PDB file of C-alpha atoms (C1' of nucleotides) and ligand atoms in Angstrom:
ATOM      1  CA  MET U   1     -21.188 -45.492  34.768  1.00  0.00           C
ATOM      2  CA  LYS U   2     -19.308 -48.676  34.075  1.00  0.00           C
ATOM      3  CA  TYR U   3     -15.890 -47.044  34.146  1.00  0.00           C
ATOM      4  CA  VAL U   4     -16.169 -45.277  37.475  1.00  0.00           C
ATOM      5  CA  GLU U   5     -15.000 -48.321  39.377  1.00  0.00           C
ATOM      6  CA  LYS U   6     -12.214 -49.050  36.942  1.00  0.00           C
ATOM      7  CA  LEU U   7     -10.841 -45.552  37.381  1.00  0.00           C
ATOM      8  CA  ARG U   8     -11.273 -45.513  41.146  1.00  0.00           C
ATOM      9  CA  ASN U   9      -9.523 -48.844  41.468  1.00  0.00           C
ATOM     10  CA  SER U  10      -6.614 -47.371  39.562  1.00  0.00           C
ATOM     11  CA  GLY U  11      -6.354 -44.392  41.843  1.00  0.00           C
ATOM     12  CA  LEU U  12      -7.696 -42.097  39.139  1.00  0.00           C
ATOM     13  CA  ARG U  13     -10.636 -39.870  39.921  1.00  0.00           C
ATOM     14  CA  PRO U  14     -13.542 -40.565  37.594  1.00  0.00           C
ATOM     15  CA  THR U  15     -13.821 -37.162  36.051  1.00  0.00           C
ATOM     16  CA  LYS U  16     -16.200 -36.264  33.258  1.00  0.00           C
ATOM     17  CA  GLN U  17     -13.295 -36.097  30.804  1.00  0.00           C
ATOM     18  CA  ARG U  18     -11.788 -39.430  31.760  1.00  0.00           C
ATOM     19  CA  LEU U  19     -15.147 -41.184  31.589  1.00  0.00           C
ATOM     20  CA  GLN U  20     -15.743 -39.697  28.181  1.00  0.00           C
ATOM     21  CA  ILE U  21     -12.387 -40.900  26.957  1.00  0.00           C
ATOM     22  CA  CYS U  22     -13.104 -44.333  28.436  1.00  0.00           C
ATOM     23  CA  GLU U  23     -16.302 -44.476  26.405  1.00  0.00           C
ATOM     24  CA  VAL U  24     -14.489 -43.677  23.211  1.00  0.00           C
ATOM     25  CA  LEU U  25     -11.624 -46.050  23.887  1.00  0.00           C
ATOM     26  CA  PHE U  26     -13.180 -49.003  25.628  1.00  0.00           C
ATOM     27  CA  ASN U  27     -16.918 -49.082  24.957  1.00  0.00           C
ATOM     28  CA  THR U  28     -16.550 -51.310  21.920  1.00  0.00           C
ATOM     29  CA  ASP U  29     -15.942 -54.948  21.177  1.00  0.00           C
ATOM     30  CA  LYS U  30     -13.144 -54.237  18.784  1.00  0.00           C
ATOM     31  CA  THR U  31      -9.813 -52.921  19.897  1.00  0.00           C
ATOM     32  CA  PHE U  32      -8.112 -50.319  17.734  1.00  0.00           C
ATOM     33  CA  HIS U  33      -5.029 -48.218  17.116  1.00  0.00           C
ATOM     34  CA  PHE U  34      -4.981 -44.461  17.314  1.00  0.00           C
ATOM     35  CA  THR U  35      -2.904 -41.328  17.503  1.00  0.00           C
ATOM     36  CA  ILE U  36      -3.649 -38.523  19.938  1.00  0.00           C
ATOM     37  CA  ASN U  37      -5.088 -36.413  17.160  1.00  0.00           C
ATOM     38  CA  GLU U  38      -7.323 -39.179  15.879  1.00  0.00           C
ATOM     39  CA  LEU U  39      -8.556 -39.645  19.422  1.00  0.00           C
ATOM     40  CA  GLU U  40      -9.271 -35.962  19.794  1.00  0.00           C
ATOM     41  CA  GLN U  41     -11.351 -36.028  16.599  1.00  0.00           C
ATOM     42  CA  LYS U  42     -13.225 -39.083  17.772  1.00  0.00           C
ATOM     43  CA  ILE U  43     -14.057 -37.437  21.075  1.00  0.00           C
ATOM     44  CA  LYS U  44     -15.313 -34.298  19.391  1.00  0.00           C
ATOM     45  CA  LYS U  45     -17.554 -36.334  17.134  1.00  0.00           C
ATOM     46  CA  GLN U  46     -18.714 -39.147  19.383  1.00  0.00           C
ATOM     47  CA  ALA U  47     -19.175 -37.149  22.557  1.00  0.00           C
ATOM     48  CA  ASN U  48     -19.933 -33.896  20.782  1.00  0.00           C
ATOM     49  CA  ASN U  49     -17.850 -31.848  23.125  1.00  0.00           C
ATOM     50  CA  LYS U  50     -14.264 -30.803  23.322  1.00  0.00           C
ATOM     51  CA  ILE U  51     -11.672 -31.935  25.790  1.00  0.00           C
ATOM     52  CA  SER U  52      -8.496 -29.928  26.081  1.00  0.00           C
ATOM     53  CA  LEU U  53      -5.630 -31.414  24.129  1.00  0.00           C
ATOM     54  CA  ALA U  54      -3.502 -31.373  27.266  1.00  0.00           C
ATOM     55  CA  THR U  55      -6.090 -33.499  29.022  1.00  0.00           C
ATOM     56  CA  VAL U  56      -6.159 -35.982  26.177  1.00  0.00           C
ATOM     57  CA  TYR U  57      -2.389 -36.336  26.449  1.00  0.00           C
ATOM     58  CA  ASN U  58      -2.535 -36.570  30.226  1.00  0.00           C
ATOM     59  CA  THR U  59      -5.268 -39.167  30.170  1.00  0.00           C
ATOM     60  CA  VAL U  60      -3.689 -41.323  27.502  1.00  0.00           C
ATOM     61  CA  HIS U  61      -0.435 -41.340  29.426  1.00  0.00           C
ATOM     62  CA  ALA U  62      -2.225 -42.090  32.671  1.00  0.00           C
ATOM     63  CA  PHE U  63      -4.072 -44.992  31.058  1.00  0.00           C
ATOM     64  CA  GLU U  64      -0.857 -46.238  29.508  1.00  0.00           C
ATOM     65  CA  LYS U  65       0.851 -46.211  32.887  1.00  0.00           C
ATOM     66  CA  LYS U  66      -2.056 -48.166  34.382  1.00  0.00           C
ATOM     67  CA  GLY U  67      -1.820 -50.715  31.583  1.00  0.00           C
ATOM     68  CA  TYR U  68      -5.081 -49.829  29.831  1.00  0.00           C
ATOM     69  CA  LEU U  69      -3.242 -48.720  26.718  1.00  0.00           C
ATOM     70  CA  LYS U  70      -0.072 -49.700  24.980  1.00  0.00           C
ATOM     71  CA  GLN U  71       2.260 -47.582  22.941  1.00  0.00           C
ATOM     72  CA  ILE U  72       3.302 -49.190  19.681  1.00  0.00           C
ATOM     73  CA  PRO U  73       6.978 -48.899  18.824  1.00  0.00           C
ATOM     74  CA  ILE U  74       7.079 -47.429  15.352  1.00  0.00           C
ATOM     75  CA  ASN U  75       8.758 -44.530  13.613  1.00  0.00           C
ATOM     76  CA  SER U  76       6.047 -42.169  12.627  1.00  0.00           C
ATOM     77  CA  SER U  77       5.550 -38.468  13.075  1.00  0.00           C
ATOM     78  CA  GLU U  78       2.852 -39.248  15.604  1.00  0.00           C
ATOM     79  CA  THR U  79       2.845 -41.805  18.411  1.00  0.00           C
ATOM     80  CA  TYR U  80       0.467 -44.720  18.013  1.00  0.00           C
ATOM     81  CA  PHE U  81      -1.465 -46.256  20.868  1.00  0.00           C
ATOM     82  CA  ASP U  82      -3.349 -49.515  21.083  1.00  0.00           C
ATOM     83  CA  THR U  83      -6.427 -50.422  23.103  1.00  0.00           C
ATOM     84  CA  ASN U  84      -5.402 -54.050  22.688  1.00  0.00           C
ATOM     85  CA  VAL U  85      -3.067 -54.522  25.632  1.00  0.00           C
ATOM     86  CA  THR U  86      -2.602 -58.253  25.188  1.00  0.00           C
ATOM     87  CA  ASP U  87       0.696 -59.526  23.807  1.00  0.00           C
ATOM     88  CA  HIS U  88       0.441 -59.244  20.071  1.00  0.00           C
ATOM     89  CA  HIS U  89       2.280 -58.032  17.026  1.00  0.00           C
ATOM     90  CA  HIS U  90       1.679 -55.685  14.111  1.00  0.00           C
ATOM     91  CA  PHE U  91       1.722 -55.207  10.433  1.00  0.00           C
ATOM     92  CA  TYR U  92       2.522 -51.670   9.425  1.00  0.00           C
ATOM     93  CA  ASP U  93       1.300 -50.692   5.991  1.00  0.00           C
ATOM     94  CA  LEU U  94       3.869 -48.151   4.869  1.00  0.00           C
ATOM     95  CA  LYS U  95       1.715 -46.757   2.086  1.00  0.00           C
ATOM     96  CA  GLU U  96      -1.469 -46.348   4.103  1.00  0.00           C
ATOM     97  CA  GLU U  97       0.338 -45.654   7.372  1.00  0.00           C
ATOM     98  CA  LYS U  98      -2.023 -48.063   9.077  1.00  0.00           C
ATOM     99  CA  LEU U  99      -1.443 -50.663  11.740  1.00  0.00           C
ATOM    100  CA  ILE U 100      -3.001 -54.117  11.585  1.00  0.00           C
ATOM    101  CA  ASP U 101      -3.022 -56.601  14.423  1.00  0.00           C
ATOM    102  CA  LEU U 102      -1.156 -59.850  14.202  1.00  0.00           C
ATOM    103  CA  GLU U 103      -2.292 -62.389  16.757  1.00  0.00           C
ATOM    104  CA  ASN U 104       0.339 -64.445  18.490  1.00  0.00           C
ATOM    105  CA  SER U 105      -0.917 -67.406  16.512  1.00  0.00           C
ATOM    106  CA  ASP U 106      -0.153 -65.530  13.281  1.00  0.00           C
ATOM    107  CA  VAL U 107       3.489 -65.314  14.255  1.00  0.00           C
ATOM    108  CA  GLY U 108       4.222 -68.321  16.381  1.00  0.00           C
ATOM    109  CA  PRO U 109       6.253 -68.470  19.548  1.00  0.00           C
ATOM    110  CA  ILE U 110       9.374 -66.356  19.718  1.00  0.00           C
ATOM    111  CA  ASN U 111      12.191 -67.630  21.814  1.00  0.00           C
ATOM    112  CA  ILE U 112      14.864 -65.112  22.699  1.00  0.00           C
ATOM    113  CA  LEU U 113      18.022 -67.094  23.297  1.00  0.00           C
ATOM    114  CA  LYS U 114      20.372 -64.265  24.214  1.00  0.00           C
ATOM    115  CA  LYS U 115      20.363 -63.108  27.833  1.00  0.00           C
ATOM    116  CA  ILE U 116      21.533 -59.819  29.267  1.00  0.00           C
ATOM    117  CA  ASN U 117      22.911 -59.937  32.765  1.00  0.00           C
ATOM    118  CA  GLY U 118      20.600 -58.406  35.354  1.00  0.00           C
ATOM    119  CA  LYS U 119      17.891 -57.573  32.849  1.00  0.00           C
ATOM    120  CA  LYS U 120      14.454 -59.097  32.433  1.00  0.00           C
ATOM    121  CA  ILE U 121      12.452 -59.258  29.253  1.00  0.00           C
ATOM    122  CA  LYS U 122       9.473 -56.959  29.554  1.00  0.00           C
ATOM    123  CA  SER U 123       7.969 -57.430  26.117  1.00  0.00           C
ATOM    124  CA  VAL U 124       8.662 -58.983  22.754  1.00  0.00           C
ATOM    125  CA  GLU U 125       7.070 -57.201  19.841  1.00  0.00           C
ATOM    126  CA  VAL U 126       7.276 -57.950  16.154  1.00  0.00           C
ATOM    127  CA  LEU U 127       6.743 -55.241  13.572  1.00  0.00           C
ATOM    128  CA  VAL U 128       6.171 -56.419  10.017  1.00  0.00           C
ATOM    129  CA  LYS U 129       6.431 -53.655   7.465  1.00  0.00           C
ATOM    130  CA  LEU U 130       4.271 -54.027   4.365  1.00  0.00           C
ATOM    131  CA  GLU U 131       4.770 -52.567   0.914  1.00  0.00           C
ATOM    132  CA  ASP U 132       2.836 -52.995  -2.308  1.00  0.00           C
TER     133      ASP U 132
ATOM    134  CA  MET I   1      39.626 -42.275  -0.200  1.00  0.00           C
ATOM    135  CA  LYS I   2      37.879 -45.612   0.123  1.00  0.00           C
ATOM    136  CA  TYR I   3      34.393 -44.115   0.186  1.00  0.00           C
ATOM    137  CA  VAL I   4      34.646 -42.006  -2.948  1.00  0.00           C
ATOM    138  CA  GLU I   5      33.622 -44.865  -5.172  1.00  0.00           C
ATOM    139  CA  LYS I   6      30.848 -45.972  -2.881  1.00  0.00           C
ATOM    140  CA  LEU I   7      29.327 -42.517  -2.988  1.00  0.00           C
ATOM    141  CA  ARG I   8      29.814 -42.065  -6.725  1.00  0.00           C
ATOM    142  CA  ASN I   9      28.199 -45.414  -7.420  1.00  0.00           C
ATOM    143  CA  SER I  10      25.219 -44.269  -5.414  1.00  0.00           C
ATOM    144  CA  GLY I  11      24.868 -41.066  -7.381  1.00  0.00           C
ATOM    145  CA  LEU I  12      26.051 -39.012  -4.443  1.00  0.00           C
ATOM    146  CA  ARG I  13      28.901 -36.576  -4.909  1.00  0.00           C
ATOM    147  CA  PRO I  14      31.800 -37.412  -2.631  1.00  0.00           C
ATOM    148  CA  THR I  15      31.909 -34.182  -0.715  1.00  0.00           C
ATOM    149  CA  LYS I  16      34.213 -33.495   2.201  1.00  0.00           C
ATOM    150  CA  GLN I  17      31.260 -33.699   4.585  1.00  0.00           C
ATOM    151  CA  ARG I  18      29.926 -36.991   3.272  1.00  0.00           C
ATOM    152  CA  LEU I  19      33.354 -38.581   3.315  1.00  0.00           C
ATOM    153  CA  GLN I  20      33.843 -37.444   6.871  1.00  0.00           C
ATOM    154  CA  ILE I  21      30.529 -38.922   7.898  1.00  0.00           C
ATOM    155  CA  CYS I  22      31.432 -42.144   6.093  1.00  0.00           C
ATOM    156  CA  GLU I  23      34.598 -42.350   8.147  1.00  0.00           C
ATOM    157  CA  VAL I  24      32.704 -41.965  11.383  1.00  0.00           C
ATOM    158  CA  LEU I  25      29.958 -44.380  10.399  1.00  0.00           C
ATOM    159  CA  PHE I  26      31.671 -47.074   8.403  1.00  0.00           C
ATOM    160  CA  ASN I  27      35.406 -47.043   9.129  1.00  0.00           C
ATOM    161  CA  THR I  28      35.119 -49.576  11.918  1.00  0.00           C
ATOM    162  CA  ASP I  29      34.655 -53.306  12.273  1.00  0.00           C
ATOM    163  CA  LYS I  30      31.796 -52.968  14.674  1.00  0.00           C
ATOM    164  CA  THR I  31      28.414 -51.689  13.637  1.00  0.00           C
ATOM    165  CA  PHE I  32      26.589 -49.402  16.019  1.00  0.00           C
ATOM    166  CA  HIS I  33      23.412 -47.514  16.799  1.00  0.00           C
ATOM    167  CA  PHE I  34      23.181 -43.764  16.966  1.00  0.00           C
ATOM    168  CA  THR I  35      20.965 -40.734  17.058  1.00  0.00           C
ATOM    169  CA  ILE I  36      21.599 -37.663  14.928  1.00  0.00           C
ATOM    170  CA  ASN I  37      22.919 -35.783  17.914  1.00  0.00           C
ATOM    171  CA  GLU I  38      25.240 -38.556  18.962  1.00  0.00           C
ATOM    172  CA  LEU I  39      26.549 -38.620  15.416  1.00  0.00           C
ATOM    173  CA  GLU I  40      27.107 -34.875  15.445  1.00  0.00           C
ATOM    174  CA  GLN I  41      29.130 -35.181  18.656  1.00  0.00           C
ATOM    175  CA  LYS I  42      31.174 -38.010  17.215  1.00  0.00           C
ATOM    176  CA  ILE I  43      31.976 -35.986  14.121  1.00  0.00           C
ATOM    177  CA  LYS I  44      33.032 -32.986  16.140  1.00  0.00           C
ATOM    178  CA  LYS I  45      35.335 -35.144  18.223  1.00  0.00           C
ATOM    179  CA  GLN I  46      36.693 -37.657  15.711  1.00  0.00           C
ATOM    180  CA  ALA I  47      37.092 -35.310  12.770  1.00  0.00           C
ATOM    181  CA  ASN I  48      37.696 -32.257  14.906  1.00  0.00           C
ATOM    182  CA  ASN I  49      35.527 -30.061  12.738  1.00  0.00           C
ATOM    183  CA  LYS I  50      31.900 -29.178  12.587  1.00  0.00           C
ATOM    184  CA  ILE I  51      29.388 -30.165   9.959  1.00  0.00           C
ATOM    185  CA  SER I  52      26.131 -28.284   9.814  1.00  0.00           C
ATOM    186  CA  LEU I  53      23.302 -30.097  11.546  1.00  0.00           C
ATOM    187  CA  ALA I  54      21.211 -29.817   8.385  1.00  0.00           C
ATOM    188  CA  THR I  55      23.930 -31.627   6.482  1.00  0.00           C
ATOM    189  CA  VAL I  56      24.071 -34.389   9.046  1.00  0.00           C
ATOM    190  CA  TYR I  57      20.325 -34.876   8.667  1.00  0.00           C
ATOM    191  CA  ASN I  58      20.539 -34.711   4.885  1.00  0.00           C
ATOM    192  CA  THR I  59      23.382 -37.189   4.733  1.00  0.00           C
ATOM    193  CA  VAL I  60      21.867 -39.678   7.133  1.00  0.00           C
ATOM    194  CA  HIS I  61      18.634 -39.643   5.162  1.00  0.00           C
ATOM    195  CA  ALA I  62      20.500 -39.976   1.876  1.00  0.00           C
ATOM    196  CA  PHE I  63      22.465 -42.941   3.235  1.00  0.00           C
ATOM    197  CA  GLU I  64      19.287 -44.475   4.592  1.00  0.00           C
ATOM    198  CA  LYS I  65      17.619 -44.184   1.205  1.00  0.00           C
ATOM    199  CA  LYS I  66      20.626 -45.851  -0.418  1.00  0.00           C
ATOM    200  CA  GLY I  67      20.495 -48.660   2.090  1.00  0.00           C
ATOM    201  CA  TYR I  68      23.683 -47.820   3.992  1.00  0.00           C
ATOM    202  CA  LEU I  69      21.756 -47.124   7.171  1.00  0.00           C
ATOM    203  CA  LYS I  70      18.602 -48.422   8.756  1.00  0.00           C
ATOM    204  CA  GLN I  71      16.155 -46.630  10.956  1.00  0.00           C
ATOM    205  CA  ILE I  72      15.164 -48.602  14.030  1.00  0.00           C
ATOM    206  CA  PRO I  73      11.480 -48.548  14.907  1.00  0.00           C
ATOM    207  CA  ILE I  74      11.308 -47.467  18.496  1.00  0.00           C
ATOM    208  CA  ASN I  75       9.495 -44.858  20.524  1.00  0.00           C
ATOM    209  CA  SER I  76      12.074 -42.450  21.716  1.00  0.00           C
ATOM    210  CA  SER I  77      12.361 -38.694  21.599  1.00  0.00           C
ATOM    211  CA  GLU I  78      15.130 -39.112  19.044  1.00  0.00           C
ATOM    212  CA  THR I  79      15.266 -41.381  16.015  1.00  0.00           C
ATOM    213  CA  TYR I  80      17.775 -44.211  16.167  1.00  0.00           C
ATOM    214  CA  PHE I  81      19.801 -45.358  13.197  1.00  0.00           C
ATOM    215  CA  ASP I  82      21.839 -48.487  12.690  1.00  0.00           C
ATOM    216  CA  THR I  83      24.971 -49.036  10.645  1.00  0.00           C
ATOM    217  CA  ASN I  84      24.109 -52.729  10.672  1.00  0.00           C
ATOM    218  CA  VAL I  85      21.825 -53.018   7.666  1.00  0.00           C
ATOM    219  CA  THR I  86      21.518 -56.792   7.742  1.00  0.00           C
ATOM    220  CA  ASP I  87      18.278 -58.343   8.947  1.00  0.00           C
ATOM    221  CA  HIS I  88      18.492 -58.436  12.712  1.00  0.00           C
ATOM    222  CA  HIS I  89      16.588 -57.616  15.844  1.00  0.00           C
ATOM    223  CA  HIS I  90      17.064 -55.553  18.981  1.00  0.00           C
ATOM    224  CA  PHE I  91      16.993 -55.431  22.690  1.00  0.00           C
ATOM    225  CA  TYR I  92      16.017 -52.039  24.019  1.00  0.00           C
ATOM    226  CA  ASP I  93      17.197 -51.349  27.528  1.00  0.00           C
ATOM    227  CA  LEU I  94      14.498 -49.060  28.875  1.00  0.00           C
ATOM    228  CA  LYS I  95      16.593 -47.845  31.805  1.00  0.00           C
ATOM    229  CA  GLU I  96      19.765 -47.091  29.848  1.00  0.00           C
ATOM    230  CA  GLU I  97      17.912 -46.153  26.660  1.00  0.00           C
ATOM    231  CA  LYS I  98      20.393 -48.283  24.751  1.00  0.00           C
ATOM    232  CA  LEU I  99      19.939 -50.641  21.840  1.00  0.00           C
ATOM    233  CA  ILE I 100      21.662 -54.015  21.678  1.00  0.00           C
ATOM    234  CA  ASP I 101      21.814 -56.197  18.604  1.00  0.00           C
ATOM    235  CA  LEU I 102      20.105 -59.546  18.492  1.00  0.00           C
ATOM    236  CA  GLU I 103      21.350 -61.775  15.728  1.00  0.00           C
ATOM    237  CA  ASN I 104      18.842 -63.777  13.798  1.00  0.00           C
ATOM    238  CA  SER I 105      20.234 -66.842  15.490  1.00  0.00           C
ATOM    239  CA  ASP I 106      19.382 -65.322  18.882  1.00  0.00           C
ATOM    240  CA  VAL I 107      15.727 -65.180  17.932  1.00  0.00           C
ATOM    241  CA  GLY I 108      15.125 -68.007  15.518  1.00  0.00           C
ATOM    242  CA  PRO I 109      13.093 -67.969  12.354  1.00  0.00           C
ATOM    243  CA  ILE I 110       9.887 -65.983  12.366  1.00  0.00           C
ATOM    244  CA  ASN I 111       7.131 -67.191  10.155  1.00  0.00           C
ATOM    245  CA  ILE I 112       4.341 -64.733   9.505  1.00  0.00           C
ATOM    246  CA  LEU I 113       1.278 -66.817   8.730  1.00  0.00           C
ATOM    247  CA  LYS I 114      -1.216 -64.021   8.076  1.00  0.00           C
ATOM    248  CA  LYS I 115      -1.265 -62.524   4.591  1.00  0.00           C
ATOM    249  CA  ILE I 116      -2.630 -59.175   3.488  1.00  0.00           C
ATOM    250  CA  ASN I 117      -4.007 -59.034  -0.013  1.00  0.00           C
ATOM    251  CA  GLY I 118      -1.788 -57.155  -2.450  1.00  0.00           C
ATOM    252  CA  LYS I 119       0.892 -56.422   0.130  1.00  0.00           C
ATOM    253  CA  LYS I 120       4.406 -57.803   0.396  1.00  0.00           C
ATOM    254  CA  ILE I 121       6.440 -58.160   3.536  1.00  0.00           C
ATOM    255  CA  LYS I 122       9.303 -55.692   3.459  1.00  0.00           C
ATOM    256  CA  SER I 123      10.839 -56.414   6.832  1.00  0.00           C
ATOM    257  CA  VAL I 124      10.245 -58.323  10.032  1.00  0.00           C
ATOM    258  CA  GLU I 125      11.751 -56.758  13.109  1.00  0.00           C
ATOM    259  CA  VAL I 126      11.600 -57.854  16.698  1.00  0.00           C
ATOM    260  CA  LEU I 127      11.999 -55.402  19.536  1.00  0.00           C
ATOM    261  CA  VAL I 128      12.625 -56.885  22.966  1.00  0.00           C
ATOM    262  CA  LYS I 129      12.225 -54.395  25.772  1.00  0.00           C
ATOM    263  CA  LEU I 130      14.396 -54.960  28.828  1.00  0.00           C
ATOM    264  CA  GLU I 131      13.826 -53.871  32.392  1.00  0.00           C
ATOM    265  CA  ASP I 132      15.786 -54.506  35.572  1.00  0.00           C
TER     266      ASP I 132
ATOM    267  C1'  DA J   1      41.836 -22.425 -16.866  1.00  0.00           C
ATOM    268  C1'  DC J   2      37.266 -20.850 -17.629  1.00  0.00           C
ATOM    269  C1'  DA J   3      32.344 -20.736 -18.019  1.00  0.00           C
ATOM    270  C1'  DC J   4      28.186 -22.989 -16.961  1.00  0.00           C
ATOM    271  C1'  DT J   5      25.016 -26.150 -14.700  1.00  0.00           C
ATOM    272  C1'  DT J   6      23.685 -29.034 -10.971  1.00  0.00           C
ATOM    273  C1'  DT J   7      24.247 -30.578  -6.452  1.00  0.00           C
ATOM    274  C1'  DT J   8      25.364 -29.692  -1.820  1.00  0.00           C
ATOM    275  C1'  DT J   9      26.134 -27.097   2.297  1.00  0.00           C
ATOM    276  C1'  DT J  10      24.779 -23.896   5.577  1.00  0.00           C
ATOM    277  C1'  DA J  11      22.656 -20.739   9.096  1.00  0.00           C
ATOM    278  C1'  DG J  12      18.731 -19.670  10.418  1.00  0.00           C
ATOM    279  C1'  DA J  13      13.634 -19.893  10.331  1.00  0.00           C
ATOM    280  C1'  DA J  14       9.562 -22.699  10.432  1.00  0.00           C
ATOM    281  C1'  DT J  15       6.972 -26.680  11.760  1.00  0.00           C
ATOM    282  C1'  DC J  16       4.686 -29.552  14.743  1.00  0.00           C
ATOM    283  C1'  DA J  17       4.116 -33.188  18.183  1.00  0.00           C
ATOM    284  C1'  DT J  18       4.669 -33.210  22.820  1.00  0.00           C
ATOM    285  C1'  DT J  19       5.428 -31.378  27.492  1.00  0.00           C
ATOM    286  C1'  DA J  20       5.474 -27.746  30.993  1.00  0.00           C
ATOM    287  C1'  DT J  21       3.152 -23.990  33.516  1.00  0.00           C
ATOM    288  C1'  DA J  22       0.220 -22.118  36.574  1.00  0.00           C
ATOM    289  C1'  DA J  23      -4.304 -20.577  37.458  1.00  0.00           C
ATOM    290  C1'  DA J  24      -9.134 -22.126  37.795  1.00  0.00           C
ATOM    291  C1'  DC J  25     -11.923 -25.902  38.803  1.00  0.00           C
ATOM    292  C1'  DT J  26     -13.478 -30.387  40.894  1.00  0.00           C
ATOM    293  C1'  DA J  27     -13.717 -34.646  43.572  1.00  0.00           C
ATOM    294  C1'  DC J  28     -13.742 -36.187  47.892  1.00  0.00           C
ATOM    295  C1'  DA J  29     -13.124 -36.826  52.693  1.00  0.00           C
ATOM    296  C1'  DA J  30     -13.119 -34.804  57.275  1.00  0.00           C
TER     297       DA J  30
ATOM    298  C1'  DT B   1     -18.981 -26.854  54.474  1.00  0.00           C
ATOM    299  C1'  DT B   2     -14.251 -26.496  54.241  1.00  0.00           C
ATOM    300  C1'  DG B   3      -9.771 -27.959  53.170  1.00  0.00           C
ATOM    301  C1'  DT B   4      -6.779 -30.369  50.250  1.00  0.00           C
ATOM    302  C1'  DA B   5      -5.061 -32.956  46.741  1.00  0.00           C
ATOM    303  C1'  DG B   6      -5.991 -34.041  42.160  1.00  0.00           C
ATOM    304  C1'  DT B   7      -7.488 -32.460  37.570  1.00  0.00           C
ATOM    305  C1'  DT B   8      -8.438 -29.545  33.666  1.00  0.00           C
ATOM    306  C1'  DT B   9      -7.362 -25.927  30.735  1.00  0.00           C
ATOM    307  C1'  DA B  10      -5.389 -22.319  27.721  1.00  0.00           C
ATOM    308  C1'  DT B  11      -1.279 -21.087  26.588  1.00  0.00           C
ATOM    309  C1'  DA B  12       3.684 -21.072  26.392  1.00  0.00           C
ATOM    310  C1'  DA B  13       7.835 -23.608  25.940  1.00  0.00           C
ATOM    311  C1'  DT B  14      10.575 -27.313  24.168  1.00  0.00           C
ATOM    312  C1'  DG B  15      13.020 -29.838  20.961  1.00  0.00           C
ATOM    313  C1'  DA B  16      13.604 -32.877  17.105  1.00  0.00           C
ATOM    314  C1'  DT B  17      13.115 -32.439  12.450  1.00  0.00           C
ATOM    315  C1'  DT B  18      12.289 -30.077   8.094  1.00  0.00           C
ATOM    316  C1'  DC B  19      12.337 -26.067   5.165  1.00  0.00           C
ATOM    317  C1'  DT B  20      14.426 -22.015   2.844  1.00  0.00           C
ATOM    318  C1'  DA B  21      17.226 -19.600   0.039  1.00  0.00           C
ATOM    319  C1'  DA B  22      21.705 -17.950  -0.649  1.00  0.00           C
ATOM    320  C1'  DA B  23      26.604 -19.267  -0.931  1.00  0.00           C
ATOM    321  C1'  DA B  24      29.890 -22.837  -1.957  1.00  0.00           C
ATOM    322  C1'  DA B  25      31.493 -26.903  -4.183  1.00  0.00           C
ATOM    323  C1'  DA B  26      31.440 -30.446  -7.648  1.00  0.00           C
ATOM    324  C1'  DG B  27      31.003 -31.970 -12.226  1.00  0.00           C
ATOM    325  C1'  DT B  28      31.107 -31.163 -17.362  1.00  0.00           C
ATOM    326  C1'  DG B  29      32.452 -29.343 -21.532  1.00  0.00           C
ATOM    327  C1'  DT B  30      35.437 -26.239 -24.021  1.00  0.00           C
TER     328       DT B  30
HETATM  329 MN1   MN C   1       3.701 -42.205  27.276  1.00  0.00          MN
HETATM  330 MN1   MN C   2      14.504 -40.882   7.143  1.00  0.00          MN
HETATM  331 ZN1   ZN C   3      -2.566 -53.814  18.042  1.00  0.00          ZN
HETATM  332 ZN1   ZN C   4      21.233 -53.112  15.287  1.00  0.00          ZN
END
DNA sequence: ACACTTTTTTAGAATCATTATAAACTACAA
DNA sequence: TTGTAGTTTATAATGATTCTAAAAAAGTGT
């Protein structure tokens, strides 16, 4: 398996469930956005077997902590995750409740002039809300 | 009362509870960020009487709909609101779990180059996460 | 003031995403 | 193989938010 090493190098045991989730999340050219429930559906369909919801949560959080996933700051009833962990921004279509990637080149450089004493900037994310 | 008109003009009856919440939210020079529970505490303290939690939720959502409050897109266990309804951005101090305003001049103009067919930009918000 | 309608408040219940629990299972190294 | 730490799982608990339906308050007309 191509993800065994990746997991081992992260200090995560390459379990059947984690490898399965890796397949669903990373075995594609395109990156995408998802909620836990969408991911659960995808697993059931694509892998044709069920992984406990608790494990899906655990794994997503583990991957997030390792930097393989990003959480997207948005106010929705469900939390959105992103397999695109590069610095980038988002459109949020309020009607469709869908996220769309904005490349850095679509936004241009953002220069934060204000400084807070003793704090470092960890990320700069732009959310562009869309309506009809 | 100074808020009676404001409420009437919005089609909201100026009830004791709404006026009280107006006092807490708007009777100050400084704008601020809050969660529903922080607001409830503030009411209990400042007005020395209790408003039902359901009413606090109802009122905050009514004020949001009328444009007197803004919801801040952030991933937190509680939803954050802002009495500053002008276009502006935020620092989010991950350690303290506190929001700090960024004026537009602290960020500079943001030009979204990508267009989505049939969709209009409703808002452009920058969230800058801070760590130690 | 009174009667009537509509809006609002309220306590408590329901919802639902997420997290905690703790027992069974598994990876892995000695 | 055996021991141990890590993982999975079903299920329960949590907690923010929303819903419900009855009581109270506000507005309107007389
Ligand atoms: Mn997380
Ligand atoms: Mn709202
Ligand atoms: Zn993205
Ligand atoms: Zn603000």
